[in-house]
């Protein structure tokens, strides 16, 4: 049904076909990210290749859902509460001047939110940030990532 520039199998992807996030849940660290925490509703991952320290992705973990409105009200409340808790922990640990919550899913339609800290030396102050400005070619060093993840775990448990 979906057409235009969307993938031919977009409707199937929305329904969970070959979903890479469903496959990533419960699998821990990957080449993209370090697992921080599994909450009641979400799993939290710290991105490896970013120029914005503390950039996390929070993923809905109770099966496949594409949109927040696919959840029932209690699930939706739980999802956003855990997203907000991650933002709070990122602010406490990394001290950004702003946090952006980006729930997009235009490439991978499994409900997830990018928690993107914006810093004083941000590449796009006062406006939205482009993907190319969030990501970096080189990963944050492994030991530093695990130190950051451990700190976030403590803050999220508190
Ligand atoms: Zn999925």
PDB file of N, CA and C in Angstrom, residues 65-103:
ATOM      1  N   UNK A  65       6.117  -2.675  18.176  1.00  0.00           N
ATOM      2  CA  UNK A  65       5.132  -1.606  18.045  1.00  0.00           C
ATOM      3  C   UNK A  65       5.790  -0.537  17.188  1.00  0.00           C
ATOM      4  N   UNK A  66       5.037   0.049  16.283  1.00  0.00           N
ATOM      5  CA  UNK A  66       5.614   1.053  15.387  1.00  0.00           C
ATOM      6  C   UNK A  66       5.437   2.461  15.944  1.00  0.00           C
ATOM      7  N   UNK A  67       4.263   2.746  16.449  1.00  0.00           N
ATOM      8  CA  UNK A  67       3.937   4.109  16.882  1.00  0.00           C
ATOM      9  C   UNK A  67       3.579   4.106  18.367  1.00  0.00           C
ATOM     10  N   UNK A  68       3.814   5.219  19.053  1.00  0.00           N
ATOM     11  CA  UNK A  68       3.398   5.261  20.463  1.00  0.00           C
ATOM     12  C   UNK A  68       1.898   5.065  20.619  1.00  0.00           C
ATOM     13  N   UNK A  69       1.126   5.448  19.600  1.00  0.00           N
ATOM     14  CA  UNK A  69      -0.326   5.262  19.724  1.00  0.00           C
ATOM     15  C   UNK A  69      -0.763   3.827  19.479  1.00  0.00           C
ATOM     16  N   UNK A  70       0.194   2.942  19.142  1.00  0.00           N
ATOM     17  CA  UNK A  70      -0.121   1.511  19.117  1.00  0.00           C
ATOM     18  C   UNK A  70      -0.193   0.936  20.534  1.00  0.00           C
ATOM     19  N   UNK A  71       0.330   1.662  21.514  1.00  0.00           N
ATOM     20  CA  UNK A  71       0.355   1.169  22.892  1.00  0.00           C
ATOM     21  C   UNK A  71      -0.936   1.538  23.599  1.00  0.00           C
ATOM     22  N   UNK A  72      -1.289   0.737  24.611  1.00  0.00           N
ATOM     23  CA  UNK A  72      -2.426   1.160  25.423  1.00  0.00           C
ATOM     24  C   UNK A  72      -1.950   2.259  26.379  1.00  0.00           C
ATOM     25  N   UNK A  73      -2.867   2.974  27.019  1.00  0.00           N
ATOM     26  CA  UNK A  73      -2.452   4.142  27.818  1.00  0.00           C
ATOM     27  C   UNK A  73      -1.428   3.815  28.904  1.00  0.00           C
ATOM     28  N   UNK A  74      -1.560   2.687  29.571  1.00  0.00           N
ATOM     29  CA  UNK A  74      -0.598   2.353  30.633  1.00  0.00           C
ATOM     30  C   UNK A  74       0.783   2.067  30.041  1.00  0.00           C
ATOM     31  N   UNK A  75       0.804   1.380  28.916  1.00  0.00           N
ATOM     32  CA  UNK A  75       2.076   1.114  28.241  1.00  0.00           C
ATOM     33  C   UNK A  75       2.708   2.415  27.759  1.00  0.00           C
ATOM     34  N   UNK A  76       1.892   3.286  27.175  1.00  0.00           N
ATOM     35  CA  UNK A  76       2.419   4.554  26.667  1.00  0.00           C
ATOM     36  C   UNK A  76       2.989   5.388  27.809  1.00  0.00           C
ATOM     37  N   UNK A  77       2.289   5.435  28.932  1.00  0.00           N
ATOM     38  CA  UNK A  77       2.800   6.178  30.099  1.00  0.00           C
ATOM     39  C   UNK A  77       4.116   5.592  30.570  1.00  0.00           C
ATOM     40  N   UNK A  78       4.182   4.256  30.604  1.00  0.00           N
ATOM     41  CA  UNK A  78       5.409   3.611  31.040  1.00  0.00           C
ATOM     42  C   UNK A  78       6.562   3.879  30.091  1.00  0.00           C
ATOM     43  N   UNK A  79       6.270   3.850  28.799  1.00  0.00           N
ATOM     44  CA  UNK A  79       7.306   4.126  27.795  1.00  0.00           C
ATOM     45  C   UNK A  79       7.894   5.523  27.999  1.00  0.00           C
ATOM     46  N   UNK A  80       7.017   6.524  28.046  1.00  0.00           N
ATOM     47  CA  UNK A  80       7.520   7.901  28.132  1.00  0.00           C
ATOM     48  C   UNK A  80       8.184   8.171  29.469  1.00  0.00           C
ATOM     49  N   UNK A  81       7.689   7.543  30.535  1.00  0.00           N
ATOM     50  CA  UNK A  81       8.330   7.735  31.843  1.00  0.00           C
ATOM     51  C   UNK A  81       9.774   7.230  31.805  1.00  0.00           C
ATOM     52  N   UNK A  82       9.993   6.104  31.127  1.00  0.00           N
ATOM     53  CA  UNK A  82      11.358   5.573  31.056  1.00  0.00           C
ATOM     54  C   UNK A  82      12.226   6.425  30.121  1.00  0.00           C
ATOM     55  N   UNK A  83      11.645   6.954  29.049  1.00  0.00           N
ATOM     56  CA  UNK A  83      12.398   7.866  28.172  1.00  0.00           C
ATOM     57  C   UNK A  83      12.825   9.108  28.954  1.00  0.00           C
ATOM     58  N   UNK A  84      11.897   9.666  29.702  1.00  0.00           N
ATOM     59  CA  UNK A  84      12.204  10.875  30.483  1.00  0.00           C
ATOM     60  C   UNK A  84      13.282  10.584  31.528  1.00  0.00           C
ATOM     61  N   UNK A  85      13.222   9.396  32.139  1.00  0.00           N
ATOM     62  CA  UNK A  85      14.242   9.043  33.135  1.00  0.00           C
ATOM     63  C   UNK A  85      15.631   8.996  32.500  1.00  0.00           C
ATOM     64  N   UNK A  86      15.703   8.520  31.265  1.00  0.00           N
ATOM     65  CA  UNK A  86      17.001   8.493  30.570  1.00  0.00           C
ATOM     66  C   UNK A  86      17.482   9.930  30.315  1.00  0.00           C
ATOM     67  N   UNK A  87      16.576  10.788  29.879  1.00  0.00           N
ATOM     68  CA  UNK A  87      16.957  12.188  29.686  1.00  0.00           C
ATOM     69  C   UNK A  87      17.475  12.821  30.963  1.00  0.00           C
ATOM     70  N   UNK A  88      16.824  12.511  32.076  1.00  0.00           N
ATOM     71  CA  UNK A  88      17.237  13.053  33.372  1.00  0.00           C
ATOM     72  C   UNK A  88      18.638  12.546  33.732  1.00  0.00           C
ATOM     73  N   UNK A  89      18.883  11.266  33.491  1.00  0.00           N
ATOM     74  CA  UNK A  89      20.192  10.688  33.809  1.00  0.00           C
ATOM     75  C   UNK A  89      21.278  11.274  32.909  1.00  0.00           C
ATOM     76  N   UNK A  90      20.951  11.460  31.637  1.00  0.00           N
ATOM     77  CA  UNK A  90      21.930  12.042  30.700  1.00  0.00           C
ATOM     78  C   UNK A  90      22.270  13.473  31.117  1.00  0.00           C
ATOM     79  N   UNK A  91      21.267  14.223  31.519  1.00  0.00           N
ATOM     80  CA  UNK A  91      21.551  15.595  31.982  1.00  0.00           C
ATOM     81  C   UNK A  91      22.438  15.582  33.212  1.00  0.00           C
ATOM     82  N   UNK A  92      22.145  14.686  34.150  1.00  0.00           N
ATOM     83  CA  UNK A  92      22.918  14.636  35.395  1.00  0.00           C
ATOM     84  C   UNK A  92      24.360  14.205  35.129  1.00  0.00           C
ATOM     85  N   UNK A  93      24.554  13.285  34.213  1.00  0.00           N
ATOM     86  CA  UNK A  93      25.891  12.721  33.990  1.00  0.00           C
ATOM     87  C   UNK A  93      26.738  13.581  33.059  1.00  0.00           C
ATOM     88  N   UNK A  94      26.101  14.173  32.014  1.00  0.00           N
ATOM     89  CA  UNK A  94      26.872  14.805  30.945  1.00  0.00           C
ATOM     90  C   UNK A  94      26.753  16.325  30.896  1.00  0.00           C
ATOM     91  N   UNK A  95      25.742  16.893  31.559  1.00  0.00           N
ATOM     92  CA  UNK A  95      25.622  18.345  31.631  1.00  0.00           C
ATOM     93  C   UNK A  95      25.388  19.064  30.320  1.00  0.00           C
ATOM     94  N   UNK A  96      24.505  18.543  29.454  1.00  0.00           N
ATOM     95  CA  UNK A  96      24.205  19.275  28.213  1.00  0.00           C
ATOM     96  C   UNK A  96      23.424  20.551  28.521  1.00  0.00           C
ATOM     97  N   UNK A  97      23.381  21.476  27.557  1.00  0.00           N
ATOM     98  CA  UNK A  97      22.575  22.691  27.735  1.00  0.00           C
ATOM     99  C   UNK A  97      21.132  22.465  27.291  1.00  0.00           C
ATOM    100  N   UNK A  98      20.892  21.361  26.555  1.00  0.00           N
ATOM    101  CA  UNK A  98      19.534  21.008  26.085  1.00  0.00           C
ATOM    102  C   UNK A  98      19.537  19.532  25.753  1.00  0.00           C
ATOM    103  N   UNK A  99      18.368  18.894  25.869  1.00  0.00           N
ATOM    104  CA  UNK A  99      18.207  17.510  25.431  1.00  0.00           C
ATOM    105  C   UNK A  99      17.099  17.481  24.379  1.00  0.00           C
ATOM    106  N   UNK A 100      17.346  16.784  23.276  1.00  0.00           N
ATOM    107  CA  UNK A 100      16.326  16.598  22.243  1.00  0.00           C
ATOM    108  C   UNK A 100      15.824  15.155  22.305  1.00  0.00           C
ATOM    109  N   UNK A 101      14.512  14.992  22.262  1.00  0.00           N
ATOM    110  CA  UNK A 101      13.876  13.677  22.252  1.00  0.00           C
ATOM    111  C   UNK A 101      13.312  13.459  20.853  1.00  0.00           C
ATOM    112  N   UNK A 102      13.905  12.544  20.121  1.00  0.00           N
ATOM    113  CA  UNK A 102      13.526  12.360  18.721  1.00  0.00           C
ATOM    114  C   UNK A 102      12.921  10.975  18.518  1.00  0.00           C
ATOM    115  N   UNK A 103      11.602  10.954  18.317  1.00  0.00           N
ATOM    116  CA  UNK A 103      10.866   9.705  18.083  1.00  0.00           C
ATOM    117  C   UNK A 103      10.459   9.715  16.613  1.00  0.00           C
TER     118      UNK A 103
END
